[in-house]
mmCIF file of C-alpha atoms in Angstrom:
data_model
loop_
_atom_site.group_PDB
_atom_site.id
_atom_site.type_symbol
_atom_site.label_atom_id
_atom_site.label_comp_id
_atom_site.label_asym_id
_atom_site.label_seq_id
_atom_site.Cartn_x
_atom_site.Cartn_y
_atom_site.Cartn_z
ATOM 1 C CA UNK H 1 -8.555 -27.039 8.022
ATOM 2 C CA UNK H 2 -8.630 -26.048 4.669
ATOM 3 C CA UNK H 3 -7.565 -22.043 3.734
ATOM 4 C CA UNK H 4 -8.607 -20.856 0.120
ATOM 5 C CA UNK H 5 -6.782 -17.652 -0.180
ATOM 6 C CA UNK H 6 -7.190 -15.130 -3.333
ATOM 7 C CA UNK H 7 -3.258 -14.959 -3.909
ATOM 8 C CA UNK H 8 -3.838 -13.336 -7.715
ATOM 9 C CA UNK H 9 -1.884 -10.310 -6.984
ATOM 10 C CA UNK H 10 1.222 -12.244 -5.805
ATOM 11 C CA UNK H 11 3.514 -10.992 -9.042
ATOM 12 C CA UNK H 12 7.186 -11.781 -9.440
ATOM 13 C CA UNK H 13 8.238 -8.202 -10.522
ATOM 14 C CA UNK H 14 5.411 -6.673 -10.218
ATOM 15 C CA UNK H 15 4.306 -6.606 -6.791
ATOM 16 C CA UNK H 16 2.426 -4.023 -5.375
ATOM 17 C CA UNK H 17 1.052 -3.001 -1.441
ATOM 18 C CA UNK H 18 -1.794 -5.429 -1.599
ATOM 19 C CA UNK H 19 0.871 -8.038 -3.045
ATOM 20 C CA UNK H 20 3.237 -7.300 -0.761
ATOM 21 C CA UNK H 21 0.450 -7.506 2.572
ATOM 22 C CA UNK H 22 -0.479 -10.631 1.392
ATOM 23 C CA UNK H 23 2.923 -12.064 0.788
ATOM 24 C CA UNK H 24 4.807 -11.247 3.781
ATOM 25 C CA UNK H 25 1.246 -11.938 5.917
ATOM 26 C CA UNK H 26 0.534 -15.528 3.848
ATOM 27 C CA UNK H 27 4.554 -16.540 4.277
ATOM 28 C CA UNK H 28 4.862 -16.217 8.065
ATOM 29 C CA UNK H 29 0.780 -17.617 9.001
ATOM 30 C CA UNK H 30 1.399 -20.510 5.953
ATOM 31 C CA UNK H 31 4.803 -21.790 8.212
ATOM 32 C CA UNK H 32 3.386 -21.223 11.694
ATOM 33 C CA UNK H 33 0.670 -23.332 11.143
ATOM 34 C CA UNK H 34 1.706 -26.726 9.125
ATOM 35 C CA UNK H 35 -1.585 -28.690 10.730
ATOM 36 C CA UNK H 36 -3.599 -26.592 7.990
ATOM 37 C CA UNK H 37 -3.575 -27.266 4.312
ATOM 38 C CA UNK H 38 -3.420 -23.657 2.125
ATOM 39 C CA UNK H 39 -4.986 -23.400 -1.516
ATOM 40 C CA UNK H 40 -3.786 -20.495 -3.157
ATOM 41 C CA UNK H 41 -5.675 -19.347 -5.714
ATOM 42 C CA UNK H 42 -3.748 -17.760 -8.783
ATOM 43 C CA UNK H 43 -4.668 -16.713 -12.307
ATOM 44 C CA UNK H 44 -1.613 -17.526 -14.059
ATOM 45 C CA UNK H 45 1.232 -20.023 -13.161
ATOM 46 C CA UNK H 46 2.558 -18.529 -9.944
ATOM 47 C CA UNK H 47 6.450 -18.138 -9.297
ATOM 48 C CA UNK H 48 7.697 -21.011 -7.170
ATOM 49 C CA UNK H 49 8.726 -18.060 -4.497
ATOM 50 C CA UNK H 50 5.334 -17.710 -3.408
ATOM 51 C CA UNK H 51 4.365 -21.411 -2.382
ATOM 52 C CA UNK H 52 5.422 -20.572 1.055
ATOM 53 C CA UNK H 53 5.590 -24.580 2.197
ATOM 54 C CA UNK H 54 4.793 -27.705 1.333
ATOM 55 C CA UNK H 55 1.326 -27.132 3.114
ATOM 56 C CA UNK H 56 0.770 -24.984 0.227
ATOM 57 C CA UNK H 57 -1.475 -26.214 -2.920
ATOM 58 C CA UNK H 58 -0.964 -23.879 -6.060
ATOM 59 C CA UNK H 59 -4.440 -23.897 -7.458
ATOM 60 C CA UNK H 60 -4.534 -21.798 -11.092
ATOM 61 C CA UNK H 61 -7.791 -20.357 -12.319
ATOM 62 C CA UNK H 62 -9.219 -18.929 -15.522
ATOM 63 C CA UNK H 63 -8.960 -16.268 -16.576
ATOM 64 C CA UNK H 64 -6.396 -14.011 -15.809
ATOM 65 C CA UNK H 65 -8.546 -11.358 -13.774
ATOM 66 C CA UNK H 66 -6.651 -8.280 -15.104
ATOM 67 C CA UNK H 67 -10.384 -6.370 -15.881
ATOM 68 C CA UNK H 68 -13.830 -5.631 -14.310
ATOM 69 C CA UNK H 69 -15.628 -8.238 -16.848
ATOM 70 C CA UNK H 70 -12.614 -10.488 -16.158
ATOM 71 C CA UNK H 71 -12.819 -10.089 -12.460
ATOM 72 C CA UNK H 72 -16.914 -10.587 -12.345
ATOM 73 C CA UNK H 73 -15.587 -14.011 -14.012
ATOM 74 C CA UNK H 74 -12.635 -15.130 -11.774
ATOM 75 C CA UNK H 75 -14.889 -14.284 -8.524
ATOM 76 C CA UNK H 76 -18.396 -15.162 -9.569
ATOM 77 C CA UNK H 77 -17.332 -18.536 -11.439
ATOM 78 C CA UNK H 78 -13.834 -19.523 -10.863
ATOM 79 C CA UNK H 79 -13.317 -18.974 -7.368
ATOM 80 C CA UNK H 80 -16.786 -20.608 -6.377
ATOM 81 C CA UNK H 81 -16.253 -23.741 -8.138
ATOM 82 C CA UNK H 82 -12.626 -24.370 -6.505
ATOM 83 C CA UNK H 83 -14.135 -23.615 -2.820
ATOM 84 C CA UNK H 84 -16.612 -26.394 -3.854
ATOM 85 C CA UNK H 85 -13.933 -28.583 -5.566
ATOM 86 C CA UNK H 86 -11.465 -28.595 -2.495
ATOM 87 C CA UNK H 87 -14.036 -28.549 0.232
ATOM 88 C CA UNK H 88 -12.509 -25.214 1.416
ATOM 89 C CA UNK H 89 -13.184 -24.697 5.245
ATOM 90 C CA UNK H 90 -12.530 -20.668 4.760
ATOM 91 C CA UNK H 91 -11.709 -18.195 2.012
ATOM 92 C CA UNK H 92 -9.889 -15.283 2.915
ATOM 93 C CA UNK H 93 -9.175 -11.879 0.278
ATOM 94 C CA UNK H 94 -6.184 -9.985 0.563
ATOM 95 C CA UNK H 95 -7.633 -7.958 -2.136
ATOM 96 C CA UNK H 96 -11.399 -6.962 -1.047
ATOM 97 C CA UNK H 97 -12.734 -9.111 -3.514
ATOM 98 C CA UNK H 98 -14.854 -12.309 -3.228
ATOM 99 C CA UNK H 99 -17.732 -14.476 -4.168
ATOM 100 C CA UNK H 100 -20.948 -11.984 -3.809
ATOM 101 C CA UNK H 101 -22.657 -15.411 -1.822
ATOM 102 C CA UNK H 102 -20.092 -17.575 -1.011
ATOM 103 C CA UNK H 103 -21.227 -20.730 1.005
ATOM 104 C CA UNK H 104 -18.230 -20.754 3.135
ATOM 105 C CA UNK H 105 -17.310 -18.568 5.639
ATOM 106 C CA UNK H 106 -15.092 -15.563 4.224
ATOM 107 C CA UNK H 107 -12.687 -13.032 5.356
ATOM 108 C CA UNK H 108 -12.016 -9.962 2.593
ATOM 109 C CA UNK H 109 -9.592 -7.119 3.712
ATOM 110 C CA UNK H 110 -10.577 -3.810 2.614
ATOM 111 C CA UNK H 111 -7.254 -1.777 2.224
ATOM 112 C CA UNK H 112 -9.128 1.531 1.873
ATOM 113 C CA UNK H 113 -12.593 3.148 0.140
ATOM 114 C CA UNK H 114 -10.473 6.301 -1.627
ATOM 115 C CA UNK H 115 -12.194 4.993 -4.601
ATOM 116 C CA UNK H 116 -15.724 6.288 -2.877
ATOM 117 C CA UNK H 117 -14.526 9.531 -1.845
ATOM 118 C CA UNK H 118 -12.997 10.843 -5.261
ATOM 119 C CA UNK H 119 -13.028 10.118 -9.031
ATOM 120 C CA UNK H 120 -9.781 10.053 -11.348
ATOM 121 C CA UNK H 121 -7.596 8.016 -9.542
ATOM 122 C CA UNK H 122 -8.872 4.910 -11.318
ATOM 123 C CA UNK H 123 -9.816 3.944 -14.951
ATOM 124 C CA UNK H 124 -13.139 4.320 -15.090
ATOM 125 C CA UNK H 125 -14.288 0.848 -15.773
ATOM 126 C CA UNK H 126 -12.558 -0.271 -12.527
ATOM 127 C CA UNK H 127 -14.219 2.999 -10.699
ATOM 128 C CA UNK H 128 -17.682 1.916 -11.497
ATOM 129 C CA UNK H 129 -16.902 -1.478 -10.788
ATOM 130 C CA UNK H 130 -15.236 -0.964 -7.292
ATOM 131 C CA UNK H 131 -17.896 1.473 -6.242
ATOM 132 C CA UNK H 132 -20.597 -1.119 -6.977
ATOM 133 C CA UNK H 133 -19.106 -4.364 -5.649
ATOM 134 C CA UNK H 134 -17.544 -3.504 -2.680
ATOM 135 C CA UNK H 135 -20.185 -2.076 -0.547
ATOM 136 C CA UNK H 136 -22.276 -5.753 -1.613
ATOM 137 C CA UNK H 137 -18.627 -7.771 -0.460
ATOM 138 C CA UNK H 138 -18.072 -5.825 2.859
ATOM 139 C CA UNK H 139 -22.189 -6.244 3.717
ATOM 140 C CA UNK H 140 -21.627 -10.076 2.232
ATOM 141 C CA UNK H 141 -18.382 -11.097 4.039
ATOM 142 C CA UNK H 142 -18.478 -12.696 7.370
ATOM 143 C CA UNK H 143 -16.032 -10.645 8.690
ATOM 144 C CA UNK H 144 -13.559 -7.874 7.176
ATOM 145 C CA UNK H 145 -10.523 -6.396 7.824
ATOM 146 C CA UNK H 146 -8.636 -3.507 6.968
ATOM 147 C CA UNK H 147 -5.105 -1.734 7.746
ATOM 148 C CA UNK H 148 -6.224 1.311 10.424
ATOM 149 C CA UNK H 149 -8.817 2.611 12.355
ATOM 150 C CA UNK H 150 -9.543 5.423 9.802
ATOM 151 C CA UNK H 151 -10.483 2.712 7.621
ATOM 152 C CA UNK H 152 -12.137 0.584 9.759
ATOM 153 C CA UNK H 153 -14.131 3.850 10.831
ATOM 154 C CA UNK H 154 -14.612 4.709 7.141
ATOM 155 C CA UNK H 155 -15.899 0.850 6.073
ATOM 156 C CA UNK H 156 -18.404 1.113 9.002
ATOM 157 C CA UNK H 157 -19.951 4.753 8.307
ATOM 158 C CA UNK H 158 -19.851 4.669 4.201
ATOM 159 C CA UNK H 159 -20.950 0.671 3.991
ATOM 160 C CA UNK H 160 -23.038 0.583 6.624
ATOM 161 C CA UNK H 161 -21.167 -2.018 8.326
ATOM 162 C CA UNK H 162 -21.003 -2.840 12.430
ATOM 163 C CA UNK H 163 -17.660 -1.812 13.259
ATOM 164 C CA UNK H 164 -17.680 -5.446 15.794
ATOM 165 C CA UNK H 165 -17.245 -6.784 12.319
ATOM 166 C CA UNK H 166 -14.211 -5.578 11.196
ATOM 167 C CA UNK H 167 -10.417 -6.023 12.768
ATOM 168 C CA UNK H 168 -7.730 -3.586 12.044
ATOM 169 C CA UNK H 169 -4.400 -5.386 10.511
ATOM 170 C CA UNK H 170 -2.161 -3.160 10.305
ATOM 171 C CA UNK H 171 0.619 -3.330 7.480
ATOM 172 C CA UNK H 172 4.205 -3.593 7.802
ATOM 173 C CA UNK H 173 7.551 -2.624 6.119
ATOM 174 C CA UNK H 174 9.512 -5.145 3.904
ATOM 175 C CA UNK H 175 12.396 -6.241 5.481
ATOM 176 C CA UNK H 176 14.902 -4.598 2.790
ATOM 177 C CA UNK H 177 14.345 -0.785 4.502
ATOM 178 C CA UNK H 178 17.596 -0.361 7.158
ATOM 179 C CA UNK H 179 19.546 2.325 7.956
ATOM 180 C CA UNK H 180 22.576 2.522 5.049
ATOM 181 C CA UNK H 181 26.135 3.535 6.108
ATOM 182 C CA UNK H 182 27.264 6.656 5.132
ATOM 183 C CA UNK H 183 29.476 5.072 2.000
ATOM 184 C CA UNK H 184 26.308 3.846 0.932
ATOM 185 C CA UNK H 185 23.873 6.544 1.170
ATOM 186 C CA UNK H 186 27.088 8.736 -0.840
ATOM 187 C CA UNK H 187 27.412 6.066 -3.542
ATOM 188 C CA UNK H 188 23.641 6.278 -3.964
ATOM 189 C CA UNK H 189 23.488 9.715 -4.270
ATOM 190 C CA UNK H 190 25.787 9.713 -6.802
ATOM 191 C CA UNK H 191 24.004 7.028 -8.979
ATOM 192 C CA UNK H 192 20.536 8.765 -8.517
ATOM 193 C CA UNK H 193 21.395 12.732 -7.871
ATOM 194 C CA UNK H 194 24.546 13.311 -8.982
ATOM 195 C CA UNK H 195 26.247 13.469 -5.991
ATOM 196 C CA UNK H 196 23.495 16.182 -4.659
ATOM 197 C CA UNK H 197 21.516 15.398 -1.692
ATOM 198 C CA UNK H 198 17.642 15.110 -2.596
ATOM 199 C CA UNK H 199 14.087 15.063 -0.665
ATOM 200 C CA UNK H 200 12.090 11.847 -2.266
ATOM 201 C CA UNK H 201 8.947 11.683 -3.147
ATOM 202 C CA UNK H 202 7.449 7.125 -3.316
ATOM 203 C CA UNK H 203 4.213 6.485 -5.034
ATOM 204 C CA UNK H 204 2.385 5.178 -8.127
ATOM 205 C CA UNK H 205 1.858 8.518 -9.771
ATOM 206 C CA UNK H 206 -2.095 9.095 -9.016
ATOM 207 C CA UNK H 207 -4.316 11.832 -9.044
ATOM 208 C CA UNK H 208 -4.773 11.353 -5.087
ATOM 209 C CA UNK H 209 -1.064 11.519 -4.538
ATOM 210 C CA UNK H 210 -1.341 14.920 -5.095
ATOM 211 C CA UNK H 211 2.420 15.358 -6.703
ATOM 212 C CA UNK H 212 1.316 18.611 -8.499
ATOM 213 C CA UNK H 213 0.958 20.392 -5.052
ATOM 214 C CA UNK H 214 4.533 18.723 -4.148
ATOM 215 C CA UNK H 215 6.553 19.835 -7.730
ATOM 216 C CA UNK H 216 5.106 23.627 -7.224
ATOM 217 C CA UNK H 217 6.452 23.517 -3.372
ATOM 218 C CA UNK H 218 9.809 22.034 -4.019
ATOM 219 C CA UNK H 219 9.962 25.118 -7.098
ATOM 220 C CA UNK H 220 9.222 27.621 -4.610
ATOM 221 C CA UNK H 221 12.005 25.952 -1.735
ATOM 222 C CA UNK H 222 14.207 26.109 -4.780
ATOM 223 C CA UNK H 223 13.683 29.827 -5.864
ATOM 224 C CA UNK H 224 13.971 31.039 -2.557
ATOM 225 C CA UNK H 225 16.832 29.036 -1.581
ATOM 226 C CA UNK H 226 18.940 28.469 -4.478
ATOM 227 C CA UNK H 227 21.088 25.563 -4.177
ATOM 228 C CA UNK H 228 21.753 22.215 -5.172
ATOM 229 C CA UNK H 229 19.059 20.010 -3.577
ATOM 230 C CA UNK H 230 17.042 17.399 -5.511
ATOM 231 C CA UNK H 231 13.371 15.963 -5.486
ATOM 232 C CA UNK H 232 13.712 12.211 -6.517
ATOM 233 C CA UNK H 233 10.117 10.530 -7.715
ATOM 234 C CA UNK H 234 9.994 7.330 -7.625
ATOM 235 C CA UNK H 235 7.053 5.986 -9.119
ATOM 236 C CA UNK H 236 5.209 4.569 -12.599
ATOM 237 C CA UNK H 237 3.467 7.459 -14.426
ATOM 238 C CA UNK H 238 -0.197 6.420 -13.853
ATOM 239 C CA UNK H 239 -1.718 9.821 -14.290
ATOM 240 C CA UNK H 240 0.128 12.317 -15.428
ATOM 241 C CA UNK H 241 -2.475 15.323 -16.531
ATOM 242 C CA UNK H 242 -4.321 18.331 -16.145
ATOM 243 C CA UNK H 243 -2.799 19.942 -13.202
ATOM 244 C CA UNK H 244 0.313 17.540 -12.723
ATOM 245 C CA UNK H 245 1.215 18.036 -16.161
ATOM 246 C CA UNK H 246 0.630 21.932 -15.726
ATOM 247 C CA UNK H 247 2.523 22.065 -12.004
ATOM 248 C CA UNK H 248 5.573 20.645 -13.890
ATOM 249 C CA UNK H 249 5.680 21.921 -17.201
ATOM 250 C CA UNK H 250 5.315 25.725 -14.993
ATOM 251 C CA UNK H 251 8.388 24.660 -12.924
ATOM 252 C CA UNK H 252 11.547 27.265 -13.045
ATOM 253 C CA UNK H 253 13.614 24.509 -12.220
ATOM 254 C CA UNK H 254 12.042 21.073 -13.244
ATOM 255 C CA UNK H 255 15.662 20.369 -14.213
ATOM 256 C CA UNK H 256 16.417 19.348 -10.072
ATOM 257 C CA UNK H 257 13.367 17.016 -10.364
ATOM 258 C CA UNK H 258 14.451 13.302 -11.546
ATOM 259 C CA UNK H 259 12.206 10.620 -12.214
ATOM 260 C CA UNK H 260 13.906 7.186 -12.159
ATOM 261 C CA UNK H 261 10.417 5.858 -12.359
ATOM 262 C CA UNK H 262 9.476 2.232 -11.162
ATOM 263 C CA UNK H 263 12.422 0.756 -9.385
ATOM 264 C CA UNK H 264 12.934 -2.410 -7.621
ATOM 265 C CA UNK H 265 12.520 -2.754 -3.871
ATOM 266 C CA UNK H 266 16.058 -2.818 -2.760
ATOM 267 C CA UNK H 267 17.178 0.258 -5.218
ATOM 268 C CA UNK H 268 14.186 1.359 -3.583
ATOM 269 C CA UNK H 269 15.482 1.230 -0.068
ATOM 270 C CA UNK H 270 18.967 2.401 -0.475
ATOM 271 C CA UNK H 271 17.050 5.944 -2.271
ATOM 272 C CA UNK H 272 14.493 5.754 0.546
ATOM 273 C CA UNK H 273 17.425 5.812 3.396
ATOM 274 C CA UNK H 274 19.750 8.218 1.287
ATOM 275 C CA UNK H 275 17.243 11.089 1.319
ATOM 276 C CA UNK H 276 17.013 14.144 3.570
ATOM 277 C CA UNK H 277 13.527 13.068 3.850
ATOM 278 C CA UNK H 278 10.468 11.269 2.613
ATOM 279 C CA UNK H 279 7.387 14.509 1.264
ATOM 280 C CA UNK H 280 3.959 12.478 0.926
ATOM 281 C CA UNK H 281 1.521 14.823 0.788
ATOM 282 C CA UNK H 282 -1.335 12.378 -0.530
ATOM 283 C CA UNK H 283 -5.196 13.296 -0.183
ATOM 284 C CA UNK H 284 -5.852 10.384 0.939
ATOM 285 C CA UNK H 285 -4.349 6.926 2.571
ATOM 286 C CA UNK H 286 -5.874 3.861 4.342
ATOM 287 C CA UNK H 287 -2.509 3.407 6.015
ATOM 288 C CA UNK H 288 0.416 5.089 4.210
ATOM 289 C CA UNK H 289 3.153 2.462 3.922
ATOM 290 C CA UNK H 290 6.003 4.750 2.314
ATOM 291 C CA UNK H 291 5.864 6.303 6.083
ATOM 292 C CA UNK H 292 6.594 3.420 7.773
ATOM 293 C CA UNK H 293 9.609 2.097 5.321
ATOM 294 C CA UNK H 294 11.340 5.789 6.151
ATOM 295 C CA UNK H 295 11.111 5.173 9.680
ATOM 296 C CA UNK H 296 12.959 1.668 9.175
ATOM 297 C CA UNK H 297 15.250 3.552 6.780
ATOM 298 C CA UNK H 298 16.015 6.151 9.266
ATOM 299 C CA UNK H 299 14.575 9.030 6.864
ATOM 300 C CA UNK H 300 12.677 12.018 8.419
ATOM 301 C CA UNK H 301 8.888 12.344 7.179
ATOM 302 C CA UNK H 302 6.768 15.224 5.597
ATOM 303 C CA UNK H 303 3.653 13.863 4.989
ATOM 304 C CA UNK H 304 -0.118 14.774 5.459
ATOM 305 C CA UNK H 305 -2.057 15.569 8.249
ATOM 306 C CA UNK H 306 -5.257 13.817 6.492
ATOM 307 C CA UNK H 307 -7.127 10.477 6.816
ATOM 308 C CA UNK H 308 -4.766 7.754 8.404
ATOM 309 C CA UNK H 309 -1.842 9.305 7.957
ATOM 310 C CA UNK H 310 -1.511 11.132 11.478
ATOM 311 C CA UNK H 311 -2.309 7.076 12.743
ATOM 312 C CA UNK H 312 0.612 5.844 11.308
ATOM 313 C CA UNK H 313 2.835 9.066 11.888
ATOM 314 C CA UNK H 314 2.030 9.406 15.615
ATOM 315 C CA UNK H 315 4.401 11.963 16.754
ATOM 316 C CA UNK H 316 7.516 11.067 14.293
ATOM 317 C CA UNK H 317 6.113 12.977 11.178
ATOM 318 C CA UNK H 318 6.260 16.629 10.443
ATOM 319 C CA UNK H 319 2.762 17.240 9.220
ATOM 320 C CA UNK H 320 1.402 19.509 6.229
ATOM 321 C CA UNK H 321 -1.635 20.715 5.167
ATOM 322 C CA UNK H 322 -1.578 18.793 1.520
ATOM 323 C CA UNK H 323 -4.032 21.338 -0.034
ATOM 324 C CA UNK H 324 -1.296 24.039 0.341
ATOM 325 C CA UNK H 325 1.938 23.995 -1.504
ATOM 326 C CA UNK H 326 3.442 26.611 0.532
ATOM 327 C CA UNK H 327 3.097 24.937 3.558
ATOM 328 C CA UNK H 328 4.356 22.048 1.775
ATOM 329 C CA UNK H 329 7.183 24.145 0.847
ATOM 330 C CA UNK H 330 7.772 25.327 4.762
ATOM 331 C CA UNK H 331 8.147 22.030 5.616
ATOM 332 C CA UNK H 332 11.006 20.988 3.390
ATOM 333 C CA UNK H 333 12.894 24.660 4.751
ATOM 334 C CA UNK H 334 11.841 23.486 7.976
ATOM 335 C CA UNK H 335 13.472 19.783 7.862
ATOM 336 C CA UNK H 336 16.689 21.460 6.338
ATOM 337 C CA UNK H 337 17.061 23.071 9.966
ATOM 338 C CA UNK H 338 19.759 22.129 12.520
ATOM 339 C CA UNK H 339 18.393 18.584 14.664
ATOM 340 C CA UNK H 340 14.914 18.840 13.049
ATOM 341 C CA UNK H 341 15.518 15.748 10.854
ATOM 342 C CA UNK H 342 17.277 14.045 13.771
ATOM 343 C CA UNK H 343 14.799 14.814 16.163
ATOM 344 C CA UNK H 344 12.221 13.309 13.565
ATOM 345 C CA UNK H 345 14.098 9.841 12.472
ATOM 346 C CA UNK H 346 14.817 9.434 16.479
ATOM 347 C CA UNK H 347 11.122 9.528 17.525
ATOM 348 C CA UNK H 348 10.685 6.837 14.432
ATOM 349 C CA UNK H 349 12.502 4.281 15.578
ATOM 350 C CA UNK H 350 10.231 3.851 18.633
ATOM 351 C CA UNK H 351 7.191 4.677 16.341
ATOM 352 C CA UNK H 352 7.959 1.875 13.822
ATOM 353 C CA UNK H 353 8.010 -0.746 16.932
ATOM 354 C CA UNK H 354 4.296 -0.286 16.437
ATOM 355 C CA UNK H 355 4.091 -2.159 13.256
ATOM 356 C CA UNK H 356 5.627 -5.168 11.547
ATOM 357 C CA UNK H 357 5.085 -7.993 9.118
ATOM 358 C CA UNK H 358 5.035 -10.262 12.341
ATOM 359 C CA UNK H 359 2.264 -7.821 14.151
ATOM 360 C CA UNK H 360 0.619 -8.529 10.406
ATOM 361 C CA UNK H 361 0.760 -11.675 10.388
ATOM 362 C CA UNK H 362 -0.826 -12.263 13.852
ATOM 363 C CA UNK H 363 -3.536 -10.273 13.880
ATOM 364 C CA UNK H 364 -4.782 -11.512 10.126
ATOM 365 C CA UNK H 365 -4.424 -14.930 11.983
ATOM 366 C CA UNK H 366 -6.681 -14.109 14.815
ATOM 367 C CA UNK H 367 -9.122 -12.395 12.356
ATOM 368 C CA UNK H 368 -9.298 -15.646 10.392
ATOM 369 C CA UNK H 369 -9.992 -17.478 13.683
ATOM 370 C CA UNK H 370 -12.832 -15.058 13.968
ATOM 371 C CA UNK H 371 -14.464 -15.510 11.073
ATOM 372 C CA UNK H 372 -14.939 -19.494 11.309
ATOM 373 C CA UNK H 373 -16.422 -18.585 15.104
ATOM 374 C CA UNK H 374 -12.965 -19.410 17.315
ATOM 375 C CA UNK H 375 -11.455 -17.175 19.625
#
């Protein structure tokens, strides 16, 4: 069989959660199955890491999709003309987006609709373009999938979709998130927080991520308990306006706040398992990975009690209300209490059993084997 896959988002450097679903899903399905031939479709020269086997046929396109005209281009034109060219049997999107009629059978996974349920988290050329092409490719697909039954409940009510259409593939954590010795998580305290220890706070910086609520809780933890705890964000600076910029520029003690901005996925990891705990207090998730890489790190969660996040969180996860910093602010007292944050990282480690790059992996498989009509 012959596999087109939409592999445009697989970055050296620059990979984010779609990138990293459909690298650690295309590596493991690309080896288990050398009797099919994989075209992976790039718009640029791809990094030789991410030609998973020598079933694997680099295929690049023009041009580089990096904007809504640009994308209308790489979908409508380029993408057709290579299923055509190498008689593709099935095209599968790790990204949502595809051919608006393509004449093979096609699989497009649909990370989450937050883009339908609120404005400002996107530019707004790729707002208006999301919001009209991706009811037409979830109605269009043959089959879709997407990372939780919040999502899959979501596709099916907003798109009008039959939920018997879509399958729920649930992410995973990259293998780099462990448990770091106590020499380690000291060493990276000292590099990031001066020796202090620090609550962390992982996320592209987005209006949705709803940091502003965060910075005013960890200012009011810090007024009432004086001390010398940090709040680490990690993250690029997106959006960083109206009331973000006015949450931190009000802060008493902004100066505990440090913002080592993008870093790279194992610096990433050793923060991640150094920290009291992960706060992610986001409006809105279609999974929530940063949960699931504490819980491999061994780091007790604060997140919210909103959209898929109570999915993922099961019973491991002390849960806020995200619209209220103060009980934002409880929480972080709360998790500074004797065996609360052990109590939290213990029930992870059986709640993380319930997802992995393997578990991925399988269940995108079997999804493709739905879409061309095999069980």
């Amino acid at each position: 069989m012959r596999i087109a896959v939409n592999t445009r988002l697989l970055l050296k450097g620059k990979m984010d959660g779609i990138g990293w679903f459909t690298a650690e899903s295309m590596r493991r399905i690309v080896c288990a199955h050398p009797e099919h031939t994989f075209y992976f479709l790039f718009d640029r020269k791809p990094a030789p890491e991410f030609l998973f086997g020598p079933n694997v046929v680099p295929v690049v396109l023009c041009p580089q999709a990096r904007h809504p005209v640009l994308w209308y281009m790489f979908f409508e034109w380029a993408v057709p003309y290579a299923l055509k060219k190498y008689r593709i049997d099935l095209y599968v999107s790790p990204d949502g987006m595809m051919p608006l009629h393509p004449k093979v059978p096609t699989l497009t996974v649909i990370h989450d609709l937050n883009f339908e349920h609120a404005t400002g988290n996107l530019k707004g050329s790729h707002q208006k373009y999301m919001t009209h092409w991706f009811r037409r490719f979830a109605q269009n697909a043959t089959r879709v999938a997407t990372v939780s039954e919040y999502s899959k409940q979501d596709i099916a009510e907003t798109y009008g979709v039959n939920p018997e259409k879509i399958d729920v593939v649930y992410d995973g954590s990259h293998p780099c998130y462990r448990p770091h010795s106590e020499d380690e998580k000291a060493a990276t305290r000292q590099r990031f927080a001066q020796g202090c220890h620090y609550i962390i706070f992982v996320s592209t910086i987005l209006k949705r991520k709803n940091l502003a609520n965060l910075l005013t809780a960890f200012d009011r933890v810090k007024t009432m308990e004086p001390g010398t705890l940090k709040l680490i964000v990690v993250g690029s600076r997106v959006w960083w306006q109206d009331e973000l910029a006015e949450a931190y520029d009000k802060m008493a003690h902004k100066e505990d706040v440090i913002m080592p901005g993008h870093v790279d996925a194992d610096e990433l990891a050793a923060l991640m398992s150094a920290a009291e705990a992960l706060v992610y207090p986001s409006y809105f998730e279609g999974f929530g990975i940063p949960i699931l890489e504490a819980m491999y790190a061994e780091t007790a969660v604060i997140c919210s009690n909103t959209t898929s996040m109570p999915e993922v969180g099961g019973d491991a996860v002390l849960y806020i209300d995200p619209t209220s910093a103060d009980d934002i602010a409880h929480a972080i007292r709360h998790i500074q209490q004797s065996g609360v944050r052990e109590e939290l990282i213990e029930k992870g480690r059986k709640q993380r059993t319930l997802y992995s790059w393997d578990r991925t992996a399988n269940l995108l498989w079997t999804s493709m084997m739905h879409t061309i009509g095999q069980e």
